[in-house]
Amino acid sequence: MNDLLRILREQITSFPLILRLAAYETKSKYQMNYLGVLWQFLNPLIQMLAYWFVFGMGIRKGGPVATAAGEVPFIVWMLAGLIPWFFISPTILDGSNSVFKRIKMVAKMNFPISSLPSVAIASNLFSYFIMMVVFIIVLLVNGIYPSLHWLQYIYYFICLIAFMFSFSLFNSTISVLVRDYQFLLQAVTRLLFFLLPIFWDINSKLGQNHPELLPVLKLNPLFYIIEGFRNSFLDGQWFFQDIKYTLYFWLFTFLLLTVGSILHMKFRDKFVDFL
């Protein structure tokens, strides 16, 4: 518990520097491109259009999706799951490689190494917020206006940040100790893309044909987050309506953060030896 509290305290005290490093990293990543940071918006936009064309116009033939808010265009339903994934996917990979990539840079700085995963998270948040603004505009254009359910987006955003930090802290330590873990994580991330309710309604499709598999897929905390994002904007259920699943998510996240904190503090002074 002492390790966990120390890790959290380091994030709070280093917060201003985390934001500055994230902003610098974002600018330096695109400084050699003519369009610069605009690519943070263009790249996911192109992918969104490609997925919508293949899954929405191709496979579904432009048919709407039935939700608690009524039938909505597939692109609206898709973006509710795809936009958080566009943040989750790069953050998993960047966060896992954050310590290995930057340890030499911060070794001589008065900057806690545990904050490096936070830098990766903050860096990816810039493009995420831009995509969320676009999503809100798409909702309004399609006649979906703010409701009381939208308020729980704040809760699920906290869930997203809490889990991504816990997962990134754990992964960043393991990736330094075992470099093969990074390649395994890349493969698992690609697999997760199809095991989450991003392009297909797992609850109805899989629940009807293979109900025994649904509880297994829902063990993934990311399932809870993506479903929560969609419920927030498309008038689904409140998070407290499934209190067992909510408790499971926070227990899993807490255990992951605890284990990650213990491992990080145990090997932190030896990270340089593994490079």
mmCIF file of C-alpha atoms in Angstrom:
data_model
loop_
_atom_site.group_PDB
_atom_site.id
_atom_site.type_symbol
_atom_site.label_atom_id
_atom_site.label_comp_id
_atom_site.label_asym_id
_atom_site.label_seq_id
_atom_site.Cartn_x
_atom_site.Cartn_y
_atom_site.Cartn_z
ATOM 1 C CA MET A 1 0.000 0.000 0.000
ATOM 2 C CA ASN A 2 2.908 2.369 0.701
ATOM 3 C CA ASP A 3 4.201 1.825 -2.835
ATOM 4 C CA LEU A 4 0.794 2.605 -4.303
ATOM 5 C CA LEU A 5 0.408 5.818 -2.284
ATOM 6 C CA ARG A 6 3.892 6.936 -3.266
ATOM 7 C CA ILE A 7 3.163 6.330 -6.943
ATOM 8 C CA LEU A 8 -0.063 8.337 -6.771
ATOM 9 C CA ARG A 9 1.675 11.133 -4.881
ATOM 10 C CA GLU A 10 4.334 11.327 -7.583
ATOM 11 C CA GLN A 11 1.665 11.765 -10.256
ATOM 12 C CA ILE A 12 0.110 14.671 -8.372
ATOM 13 C CA THR A 13 3.360 16.511 -7.630
ATOM 14 C CA SER A 14 4.647 16.017 -11.192
ATOM 15 C CA PHE A 15 1.387 16.892 -12.943
ATOM 16 C CA PRO A 16 2.514 20.248 -14.450
ATOM 17 C CA LEU A 17 5.705 18.675 -15.807
ATOM 18 C CA ILE A 18 3.741 15.712 -17.169
ATOM 19 C CA LEU A 19 1.608 18.084 -19.231
ATOM 20 C CA ARG A 20 4.640 19.993 -20.527
ATOM 21 C CA LEU A 21 6.438 16.800 -21.553
ATOM 22 C CA ALA A 22 3.289 15.478 -23.225
ATOM 23 C CA ALA A 23 2.855 18.712 -25.195
ATOM 24 C CA TYR A 24 6.525 18.674 -26.219
ATOM 25 C CA GLU A 25 6.322 15.045 -27.309
ATOM 26 C CA THR A 26 3.218 15.722 -29.384
ATOM 27 C CA LYS A 27 4.829 18.666 -31.178
ATOM 28 C CA SER A 28 8.156 16.907 -31.773
ATOM 29 C CA LYS A 29 6.403 13.834 -33.187
ATOM 30 C CA TYR A 30 4.942 15.814 -36.084
ATOM 31 C CA GLN A 31 7.398 18.691 -36.455
ATOM 32 C CA MET A 32 8.936 17.256 -39.649
ATOM 33 C CA ASN A 33 5.541 16.952 -41.368
ATOM 34 C CA TYR A 34 4.002 19.710 -43.469
ATOM 35 C CA LEU A 35 0.636 19.373 -41.731
ATOM 36 C CA GLY A 36 2.204 19.043 -38.274
ATOM 37 C CA VAL A 37 -0.089 18.119 -35.383
ATOM 38 C CA LEU A 38 -3.040 18.174 -37.785
ATOM 39 C CA TRP A 39 -2.179 14.539 -38.454
ATOM 40 C CA GLN A 40 -3.418 13.733 -34.953
ATOM 41 C CA PHE A 41 -6.865 14.515 -36.303
ATOM 42 C CA LEU A 42 -6.515 13.398 -39.937
ATOM 43 C CA ASN A 43 -5.131 9.930 -39.214
ATOM 44 C CA PRO A 44 -8.032 8.725 -37.019
ATOM 45 C CA LEU A 45 -10.521 10.501 -39.295
ATOM 46 C CA ILE A 46 -9.318 8.508 -42.305
ATOM 47 C CA GLN A 47 -9.562 5.283 -40.300
ATOM 48 C CA MET A 48 -13.068 6.154 -39.123
ATOM 49 C CA LEU A 49 -14.243 6.685 -42.685
ATOM 50 C CA ALA A 50 -12.634 3.428 -43.808
ATOM 51 C CA TYR A 51 -14.273 1.414 -41.011
ATOM 52 C CA TRP A 52 -17.634 3.077 -41.635
ATOM 53 C CA PHE A 53 -17.440 2.269 -45.346
ATOM 54 C CA VAL A 54 -16.473 -1.386 -44.772
ATOM 55 C CA PHE A 55 -18.676 -2.239 -41.788
ATOM 56 C CA GLY A 56 -21.489 0.305 -42.184
ATOM 57 C CA MET A 57 -22.012 0.546 -45.912
ATOM 58 C CA GLY A 58 -20.539 -2.824 -46.864
ATOM 59 C CA ILE A 59 -21.439 -5.451 -44.281
ATOM 60 C CA ARG A 60 -24.501 -3.719 -42.802
ATOM 61 C CA LYS A 61 -25.585 -2.081 -46.091
ATOM 62 C CA GLY A 62 -26.193 1.253 -44.349
ATOM 63 C CA GLY A 63 -28.767 -0.127 -41.914
ATOM 64 C CA PRO A 64 -29.361 1.665 -38.598
ATOM 65 C CA VAL A 65 -28.678 0.225 -35.147
ATOM 66 C CA ALA A 66 -31.396 -0.157 -32.521
ATOM 67 C CA THR A 67 -30.506 1.461 -29.177
ATOM 68 C CA ALA A 68 -32.337 2.661 -26.074
ATOM 69 C CA ALA A 69 -32.487 6.071 -27.767
ATOM 70 C CA GLY A 70 -34.179 4.540 -30.804
ATOM 71 C CA GLU A 71 -32.618 3.642 -34.133
ATOM 72 C CA VAL A 72 -29.412 5.554 -34.835
ATOM 73 C CA PRO A 73 -27.141 5.580 -37.907
ATOM 74 C CA PHE A 74 -24.392 2.988 -37.733
ATOM 75 C CA ILE A 75 -21.668 5.638 -37.869
ATOM 76 C CA VAL A 76 -22.993 7.181 -34.629
ATOM 77 C CA TRP A 77 -23.114 3.802 -32.891
ATOM 78 C CA MET A 78 -19.686 2.887 -34.252
ATOM 79 C CA LEU A 79 -17.982 6.130 -33.189
ATOM 80 C CA ALA A 80 -19.240 5.693 -29.623
ATOM 81 C CA GLY A 81 -16.989 2.631 -29.350
ATOM 82 C CA LEU A 82 -14.286 3.474 -31.881
ATOM 83 C CA ILE A 83 -13.218 6.852 -30.470
ATOM 84 C CA PRO A 84 -12.310 5.496 -27.009
ATOM 85 C CA TRP A 85 -10.501 2.641 -28.764
ATOM 86 C CA PHE A 86 -8.434 5.123 -30.781
ATOM 87 C CA PHE A 87 -7.212 6.410 -27.418
ATOM 88 C CA ILE A 88 -6.885 3.024 -25.720
ATOM 89 C CA SER A 89 -4.901 1.227 -28.423
ATOM 90 C CA PRO A 90 -1.957 3.647 -28.812
ATOM 91 C CA THR A 91 -1.913 4.326 -25.073
ATOM 92 C CA ILE A 92 -1.453 0.620 -24.313
ATOM 93 C CA LEU A 93 1.561 0.438 -26.624
ATOM 94 C CA ASP A 94 3.037 3.863 -25.809
ATOM 95 C CA GLY A 95 2.503 3.372 -22.089
ATOM 96 C CA SER A 96 4.146 -0.048 -22.064
ATOM 97 C CA ASN A 97 7.208 1.345 -23.834
ATOM 98 C CA SER A 98 7.314 4.642 -21.933
ATOM 99 C CA VAL A 99 9.955 3.694 -19.344
ATOM 100 C CA PHE A 100 12.211 1.818 -21.756
ATOM 101 C CA LYS A 101 12.041 4.659 -24.286
ATOM 102 C CA ARG A 102 12.646 7.597 -21.938
ATOM 103 C CA ILE A 103 14.605 6.224 -18.981
ATOM 104 C CA LYS A 104 17.885 7.709 -20.199
ATOM 105 C CA MET A 105 16.269 11.099 -20.734
ATOM 106 C CA VAL A 106 14.890 11.409 -17.202
ATOM 107 C CA ALA A 107 17.634 9.518 -15.361
ATOM 108 C CA LYS A 108 19.454 12.761 -14.537
ATOM 109 C CA MET A 109 16.282 14.821 -14.042
ATOM 110 C CA ASN A 110 14.327 15.407 -10.882
ATOM 111 C CA PHE A 111 11.390 13.568 -12.386
ATOM 112 C CA PRO A 112 9.841 10.348 -11.036
ATOM 113 C CA ILE A 113 10.035 7.460 -13.475
ATOM 114 C CA SER A 114 6.540 6.384 -12.463
ATOM 115 C CA SER A 115 5.195 9.481 -14.220
ATOM 116 C CA LEU A 116 6.433 8.358 -17.638
ATOM 117 C CA PRO A 117 3.296 6.257 -18.328
ATOM 118 C CA SER A 118 1.267 9.366 -17.432
ATOM 119 C CA VAL A 119 3.157 11.331 -20.086
ATOM 120 C CA ALA A 120 2.118 8.764 -22.697
ATOM 121 C CA ILE A 121 -1.499 8.955 -21.542
ATOM 122 C CA ALA A 122 -1.553 12.774 -21.566
ATOM 123 C CA SER A 123 0.069 12.873 -25.002
ATOM 124 C CA ASN A 124 -2.682 10.722 -26.520
ATOM 125 C CA LEU A 125 -5.410 12.713 -24.776
ATOM 126 C CA PHE A 126 -4.843 15.690 -27.078
ATOM 127 C CA SER A 127 -6.107 13.873 -30.159
ATOM 128 C CA TYR A 128 -8.769 12.086 -28.119
ATOM 129 C CA PHE A 129 -10.389 15.365 -27.057
ATOM 130 C CA ILE A 130 -10.432 16.550 -30.672
ATOM 131 C CA MET A 131 -12.187 13.349 -31.733
ATOM 132 C CA MET A 132 -14.705 13.726 -28.920
ATOM 133 C CA VAL A 133 -15.602 17.200 -30.172
ATOM 134 C CA VAL A 134 -16.174 15.722 -33.635
ATOM 135 C CA PHE A 135 -18.314 12.967 -32.100
ATOM 136 C CA ILE A 136 -20.491 15.490 -30.257
ATOM 137 C CA ILE A 137 -21.042 17.351 -33.541
ATOM 138 C CA VAL A 138 -22.020 14.070 -35.267
ATOM 139 C CA LEU A 139 -24.514 13.359 -32.476
ATOM 140 C CA LEU A 140 -26.128 16.789 -32.776
ATOM 141 C CA VAL A 141 -26.297 16.581 -36.582
ATOM 142 C CA ASN A 142 -28.146 13.268 -36.265
ATOM 143 C CA GLY A 143 -30.686 14.696 -33.828
ATOM 144 C CA ILE A 144 -29.217 13.189 -30.647
ATOM 145 C CA TYR A 145 -29.159 15.946 -28.048
ATOM 146 C CA PRO A 146 -27.705 16.116 -24.515
ATOM 147 C CA SER A 147 -29.584 14.175 -21.870
ATOM 148 C CA LEU A 148 -29.050 13.285 -18.237
ATOM 149 C CA HIS A 149 -27.169 10.153 -19.309
ATOM 150 C CA TRP A 150 -24.410 12.297 -20.825
ATOM 151 C CA LEU A 151 -23.299 13.240 -17.294
ATOM 152 C CA GLN A 152 -22.051 9.719 -16.633
ATOM 153 C CA TYR A 153 -19.503 10.191 -19.407
ATOM 154 C CA ILE A 154 -17.434 11.945 -16.726
ATOM 155 C CA TYR A 155 -17.537 8.798 -14.619
ATOM 156 C CA TYR A 156 -16.469 6.550 -17.497
ATOM 157 C CA PHE A 157 -13.707 8.967 -18.447
ATOM 158 C CA ILE A 158 -12.338 8.617 -14.901
ATOM 159 C CA CYS A 159 -12.611 4.831 -15.300
ATOM 160 C CA LEU A 160 -10.675 5.073 -18.568
ATOM 161 C CA ILE A 161 -7.809 7.110 -17.098
ATOM 162 C CA ALA A 162 -7.620 5.011 -13.918
ATOM 163 C CA PHE A 163 -7.429 1.728 -15.813
ATOM 164 C CA MET A 164 -5.030 2.975 -18.474
ATOM 165 C CA PHE A 165 -2.617 4.297 -15.840
ATOM 166 C CA SER A 166 -2.782 1.054 -13.849
ATOM 167 C CA PHE A 167 -2.282 -1.048 -16.971
ATOM 168 C CA SER A 168 0.491 1.190 -18.334
ATOM 169 C CA LEU A 169 2.377 1.215 -15.032
ATOM 170 C CA PHE A 170 2.301 -2.589 -14.923
ATOM 171 C CA ASN A 171 3.183 -3.020 -18.600
ATOM 172 C CA SER A 172 6.005 -0.464 -18.553
ATOM 173 C CA THR A 173 7.785 -2.402 -15.812
ATOM 174 C CA ILE A 174 7.343 -5.823 -17.413
ATOM 175 C CA SER A 175 8.437 -4.449 -20.815
ATOM 176 C CA VAL A 176 11.765 -3.323 -19.369
ATOM 177 C CA LEU A 177 12.382 -6.661 -17.665
ATOM 178 C CA VAL A 178 11.210 -8.837 -20.583
ATOM 179 C CA ARG A 179 11.440 -7.146 -23.996
ATOM 180 C CA ASP A 180 9.447 -9.929 -25.679
ATOM 181 C CA TYR A 181 6.455 -8.746 -23.675
ATOM 182 C CA GLN A 182 6.152 -5.693 -25.927
ATOM 183 C CA PHE A 183 5.605 -7.873 -29.010
ATOM 184 C CA LEU A 184 3.091 -10.027 -27.137
ATOM 185 C CA LEU A 185 1.215 -6.902 -26.105
ATOM 186 C CA GLN A 186 1.026 -5.701 -29.711
ATOM 187 C CA ALA A 187 -0.522 -9.004 -30.794
ATOM 188 C CA VAL A 188 -3.004 -9.004 -27.904
ATOM 189 C CA THR A 189 -4.011 -5.398 -28.658
ATOM 190 C CA ARG A 190 -4.837 -6.320 -32.259
ATOM 191 C CA LEU A 191 -6.910 -9.262 -30.999
ATOM 192 C CA LEU A 192 -8.775 -7.102 -28.477
ATOM 193 C CA PHE A 193 -10.018 -4.929 -31.323
ATOM 194 C CA PHE A 194 -12.318 -7.766 -32.419
ATOM 195 C CA LEU A 195 -13.230 -8.970 -28.915
ATOM 196 C CA LEU A 196 -14.696 -5.648 -27.806
ATOM 197 C CA PRO A 197 -18.109 -4.138 -28.679
ATOM 198 C CA ILE A 198 -16.680 -1.673 -31.191
ATOM 199 C CA PHE A 199 -18.222 -2.837 -34.490
ATOM 200 C CA TRP A 200 -20.705 -5.388 -33.308
ATOM 201 C CA ASP A 201 -23.248 -5.595 -30.502
ATOM 202 C CA ILE A 202 -21.785 -8.465 -28.533
ATOM 203 C CA ASN A 203 -24.579 -8.473 -25.961
ATOM 204 C CA SER A 204 -27.262 -9.277 -28.553
ATOM 205 C CA LYS A 205 -25.321 -11.154 -31.236
ATOM 206 C CA LEU A 206 -23.151 -13.345 -29.052
ATOM 207 C CA GLY A 207 -25.684 -13.460 -26.238
ATOM 208 C CA GLN A 208 -28.188 -15.196 -28.489
ATOM 209 C CA ASN A 209 -25.888 -17.705 -30.164
ATOM 210 C CA HIS A 210 -23.176 -18.317 -27.556
ATOM 211 C CA PRO A 211 -24.412 -16.998 -24.196
ATOM 212 C CA GLU A 212 -21.691 -18.898 -22.336
ATOM 213 C CA LEU A 213 -18.979 -16.761 -23.973
ATOM 214 C CA LEU A 214 -20.446 -13.380 -23.033
ATOM 215 C CA PRO A 215 -19.424 -13.482 -19.335
ATOM 216 C CA VAL A 216 -15.888 -14.412 -20.398
ATOM 217 C CA LEU A 217 -15.573 -11.431 -22.745
ATOM 218 C CA LYS A 218 -16.978 -9.112 -20.096
ATOM 219 C CA LEU A 219 -14.099 -10.016 -17.783
ATOM 220 C CA ASN A 220 -12.070 -7.599 -19.903
ATOM 221 C CA PRO A 221 -12.238 -4.190 -18.117
ATOM 222 C CA LEU A 222 -12.095 -2.445 -21.502
ATOM 223 C CA PHE A 223 -15.461 -4.017 -22.310
ATOM 224 C CA TYR A 224 -16.913 -2.186 -19.302
ATOM 225 C CA ILE A 225 -15.428 1.138 -20.426
ATOM 226 C CA ILE A 226 -16.490 0.982 -24.086
ATOM 227 C CA GLU A 227 -19.988 -0.198 -23.237
ATOM 228 C CA GLY A 228 -20.173 2.602 -20.686
ATOM 229 C CA PHE A 229 -19.194 5.239 -23.227
ATOM 230 C CA ARG A 230 -21.907 4.013 -25.576
ATOM 231 C CA ASN A 231 -24.498 3.868 -22.797
ATOM 232 C CA SER A 232 -23.676 7.448 -21.815
ATOM 233 C CA PHE A 233 -24.379 8.990 -25.214
ATOM 234 C CA LEU A 234 -27.049 6.639 -26.538
ATOM 235 C CA ASP A 235 -29.230 6.517 -23.426
ATOM 236 C CA GLY A 236 -28.275 3.086 -22.205
ATOM 237 C CA GLN A 237 -28.303 1.951 -18.589
ATOM 238 C CA TRP A 238 -26.670 3.796 -15.709
ATOM 239 C CA PHE A 239 -23.429 2.373 -14.327
ATOM 240 C CA PHE A 240 -25.027 1.690 -10.905
ATOM 241 C CA GLN A 241 -27.705 -0.514 -12.479
ATOM 242 C CA ASP A 242 -25.096 -3.287 -12.752
ATOM 243 C CA ILE A 243 -23.362 -2.807 -9.437
ATOM 244 C CA LYS A 244 -21.605 -6.191 -9.530
ATOM 245 C CA TYR A 245 -19.904 -5.399 -12.839
ATOM 246 C CA THR A 246 -18.938 -1.945 -11.559
ATOM 247 C CA LEU A 247 -17.420 -3.403 -8.393
ATOM 248 C CA TYR A 248 -15.561 -5.993 -10.462
ATOM 249 C CA PHE A 249 -14.060 -3.281 -12.667
ATOM 250 C CA TRP A 250 -12.784 -1.197 -9.760
ATOM 251 C CA LEU A 251 -11.475 -4.218 -7.872
ATOM 252 C CA PHE A 252 -9.596 -5.392 -10.964
ATOM 253 C CA THR A 253 -8.185 -1.894 -11.563
ATOM 254 C CA PHE A 254 -7.126 -1.524 -7.918
ATOM 255 C CA LEU A 255 -5.376 -4.904 -7.875
ATOM 256 C CA LEU A 256 -3.616 -4.114 -11.155
ATOM 257 C CA LEU A 257 -2.470 -0.743 -9.802
ATOM 258 C CA THR A 258 -1.264 -2.331 -6.573
ATOM 259 C CA VAL A 259 0.731 -5.050 -8.336
ATOM 260 C CA GLY A 260 2.096 -2.535 -10.844
ATOM 261 C CA SER A 261 3.172 -0.178 -8.054
ATOM 262 C CA ILE A 262 4.951 -2.939 -6.138
ATOM 263 C CA LEU A 263 6.802 -4.169 -9.237
ATOM 264 C CA HIS A 264 7.718 -0.636 -10.293
ATOM 265 C CA MET A 265 9.170 0.317 -6.918
ATOM 266 C CA LYS A 266 11.014 -2.996 -6.627
ATOM 267 C CA PHE A 267 12.834 -2.666 -9.953
ATOM 268 C CA ARG A 268 12.918 1.109 -10.439
ATOM 269 C CA ASP A 269 16.533 1.530 -9.337
ATOM 270 C CA LYS A 270 17.582 -1.318 -11.645
ATOM 271 C CA PHE A 271 15.833 -0.210 -14.845
ATOM 272 C CA VAL A 272 19.025 1.179 -16.376
ATOM 273 C CA ASP A 273 20.735 -2.211 -15.921
ATOM 274 C CA PHE A 274 18.171 -3.829 -18.215
ATOM 275 C CA LEU A 275 18.759 -1.456 -21.126
#
